């Protein structure tokens, strides 16, 4: 496997993970909107902590993908 193919594979994996985490974020927002009257303080804090975690992972995946795209651009 060449270096270009490896970088392309990493980009594909990052794209799939970004899609999964975006789906999780939208699912969390949907759950919150449907159940906003029933959510207590602890559930709200858990939702906020989960969203912060999801956004952080999404940020780092995007950063890694951009880094790999720049590497791929330099190789070509």
PDB file of C-alpha atoms in Angstrom:
ATOM      1  CA  UNK A   1       0.000   0.000   0.000  1.00  0.00           C
ATOM      2  CA  UNK A   2       1.472   3.310  -1.027  1.00  0.00           C
ATOM      3  CA  UNK A   3       1.512   6.390   1.153  1.00  0.00           C
ATOM      4  CA  UNK A   4      -1.154   8.078  -0.991  1.00  0.00           C
ATOM      5  CA  UNK A   5      -3.498   5.100  -0.678  1.00  0.00           C
ATOM      6  CA  UNK A   6      -2.984   5.013   3.089  1.00  0.00           C
ATOM      7  CA  UNK A   7      -3.823   8.714   3.395  1.00  0.00           C
ATOM      8  CA  UNK A   8      -6.898   8.244   1.202  1.00  0.00           C
ATOM      9  CA  UNK A   9      -8.014   5.367   3.427  1.00  0.00           C
ATOM     10  CA  UNK A  10      -7.565   7.525   6.535  1.00  0.00           C
ATOM     11  CA  UNK A  11      -9.629  10.273   4.904  1.00  0.00           C
ATOM     12  CA  UNK A  12     -12.411   7.776   4.115  1.00  0.00           C
ATOM     13  CA  UNK A  13     -12.401   6.527   7.709  1.00  0.00           C
ATOM     14  CA  UNK A  14     -12.534  10.108   9.006  1.00  0.00           C
ATOM     15  CA  UNK A  15     -15.473  10.863   6.707  1.00  0.00           C
ATOM     16  CA  UNK A  16     -17.379   7.848   7.997  1.00  0.00           C
ATOM     17  CA  UNK A  17     -16.670   8.751  11.627  1.00  0.00           C
ATOM     18  CA  UNK A  18     -17.663  12.381  11.053  1.00  0.00           C
ATOM     19  CA  UNK A  19     -20.964  11.198   9.591  1.00  0.00           C
ATOM     20  CA  UNK A  20     -21.541   8.917  12.591  1.00  0.00           C
ATOM     21  CA  UNK A  21     -20.819  11.680  15.101  1.00  0.00           C
ATOM     22  CA  UNK A  22     -23.019  14.179  13.234  1.00  0.00           C
ATOM     23  CA  UNK A  23     -25.818  11.616  13.358  1.00  0.00           C
ATOM     24  CA  UNK A  24     -25.275  11.238  17.105  1.00  0.00           C
ATOM     25  CA  UNK A  25     -25.402  15.021  17.578  1.00  0.00           C
ATOM     26  CA  UNK A  26     -28.648  15.336  15.627  1.00  0.00           C
ATOM     27  CA  UNK A  27     -30.085  12.377  17.539  1.00  0.00           C
ATOM     28  CA  UNK A  28     -29.225  14.047  20.838  1.00  0.00           C
ATOM     29  CA  UNK A  29     -30.864  17.281  19.733  1.00  0.00           C
ATOM     30  CA  UNK A  30     -33.931  15.361  18.574  1.00  0.00           C
ATOM     31  CA  UNK A  31     -34.206  13.514  21.886  1.00  0.00           C
ATOM     32  CA  UNK A  32     -33.853  16.792  23.763  1.00  0.00           C
ATOM     33  CA  UNK A  33     -36.529  18.542  21.708  1.00  0.00           C
ATOM     34  CA  UNK A  34     -38.987  15.674  22.064  1.00  0.00           C
ATOM     35  CA  UNK A  35     -38.476  15.282  25.824  1.00  0.00           C
ATOM     36  CA  UNK A  36     -37.658  18.847  26.902  1.00  0.00           C
ATOM     37  CA  UNK A  37     -40.489  18.926  29.470  1.00  0.00           C
ATOM     38  CA  UNK A  38     -39.403  15.679  31.158  1.00  0.00           C
ATOM     39  CA  UNK A  39     -35.653  16.350  31.379  1.00  0.00           C
ATOM     40  CA  UNK A  40     -34.387  17.040  34.897  1.00  0.00           C
ATOM     41  CA  UNK A  41     -31.128  18.715  35.942  1.00  0.00           C
ATOM     42  CA  UNK A  42     -28.977  15.570  35.875  1.00  0.00           C
ATOM     43  CA  UNK A  43     -30.254  14.497  32.484  1.00  0.00           C
ATOM     44  CA  UNK A  44     -29.659  18.006  31.155  1.00  0.00           C
ATOM     45  CA  UNK A  45     -26.104  17.980  32.466  1.00  0.00           C
ATOM     46  CA  UNK A  46     -25.546  14.560  30.920  1.00  0.00           C
ATOM     47  CA  UNK A  47     -26.883  15.770  27.590  1.00  0.00           C
ATOM     48  CA  UNK A  48     -24.638  18.846  27.720  1.00  0.00           C
ATOM     49  CA  UNK A  49     -21.597  16.746  28.620  1.00  0.00           C
ATOM     50  CA  UNK A  50     -22.400  14.321  25.812  1.00  0.00           C
ATOM     51  CA  UNK A  51     -22.778  17.113  23.290  1.00  0.00           C
ATOM     52  CA  UNK A  52     -19.502  18.691  24.381  1.00  0.00           C
ATOM     53  CA  UNK A  53     -17.780  15.324  23.963  1.00  0.00           C
ATOM     54  CA  UNK A  54     -19.341  14.776  20.531  1.00  0.00           C
ATOM     55  CA  UNK A  55     -18.370  18.257  19.338  1.00  0.00           C
ATOM     56  CA  UNK A  56     -14.787  17.778  20.583  1.00  0.00           C
ATOM     57  CA  UNK A  57     -14.441  14.458  18.772  1.00  0.00           C
ATOM     58  CA  UNK A  58     -15.951  16.011  15.654  1.00  0.00           C
ATOM     59  CA  UNK A  59     -13.497  18.917  15.868  1.00  0.00           C
ATOM     60  CA  UNK A  60     -10.468  16.632  16.181  1.00  0.00           C
ATOM     61  CA  UNK A  61     -11.652  14.358  13.368  1.00  0.00           C
ATOM     62  CA  UNK A  62     -12.132  17.371  11.100  1.00  0.00           C
ATOM     63  CA  UNK A  63      -8.704  18.670  12.031  1.00  0.00           C
ATOM     64  CA  UNK A  64      -7.122  15.281  11.255  1.00  0.00           C
ATOM     65  CA  UNK A  65      -8.962  15.074   7.945  1.00  0.00           C
ATOM     66  CA  UNK A  66      -7.751  18.540   6.906  1.00  0.00           C
ATOM     67  CA  UNK A  67      -4.193  17.570   7.867  1.00  0.00           C
ATOM     68  CA  UNK A  68      -4.436  14.427   5.736  1.00  0.00           C
ATOM     69  CA  UNK A  69      -5.871  16.391   2.816  1.00  0.00           C
ATOM     70  CA  UNK A  70      -2.946  18.793   3.012  1.00  0.00           C
ATOM     71  CA  UNK A  71      -0.497  15.842   3.071  1.00  0.00           C
ATOM     72  CA  UNK A  72      -2.218  14.339   0.053  1.00  0.00           C
ATOM     73  CA  UNK A  73      -2.030  17.659  -1.768  1.00  0.00           C
ATOM     74  CA  UNK A  74       1.704  17.882  -1.066  1.00  0.00           C
ATOM     75  CA  UNK A  75       2.283  14.373  -2.426  1.00  0.00           C
ATOM     76  CA  UNK A  76       0.578  15.090  -5.739  1.00  0.00           C
TER      77      UNK A  76
END
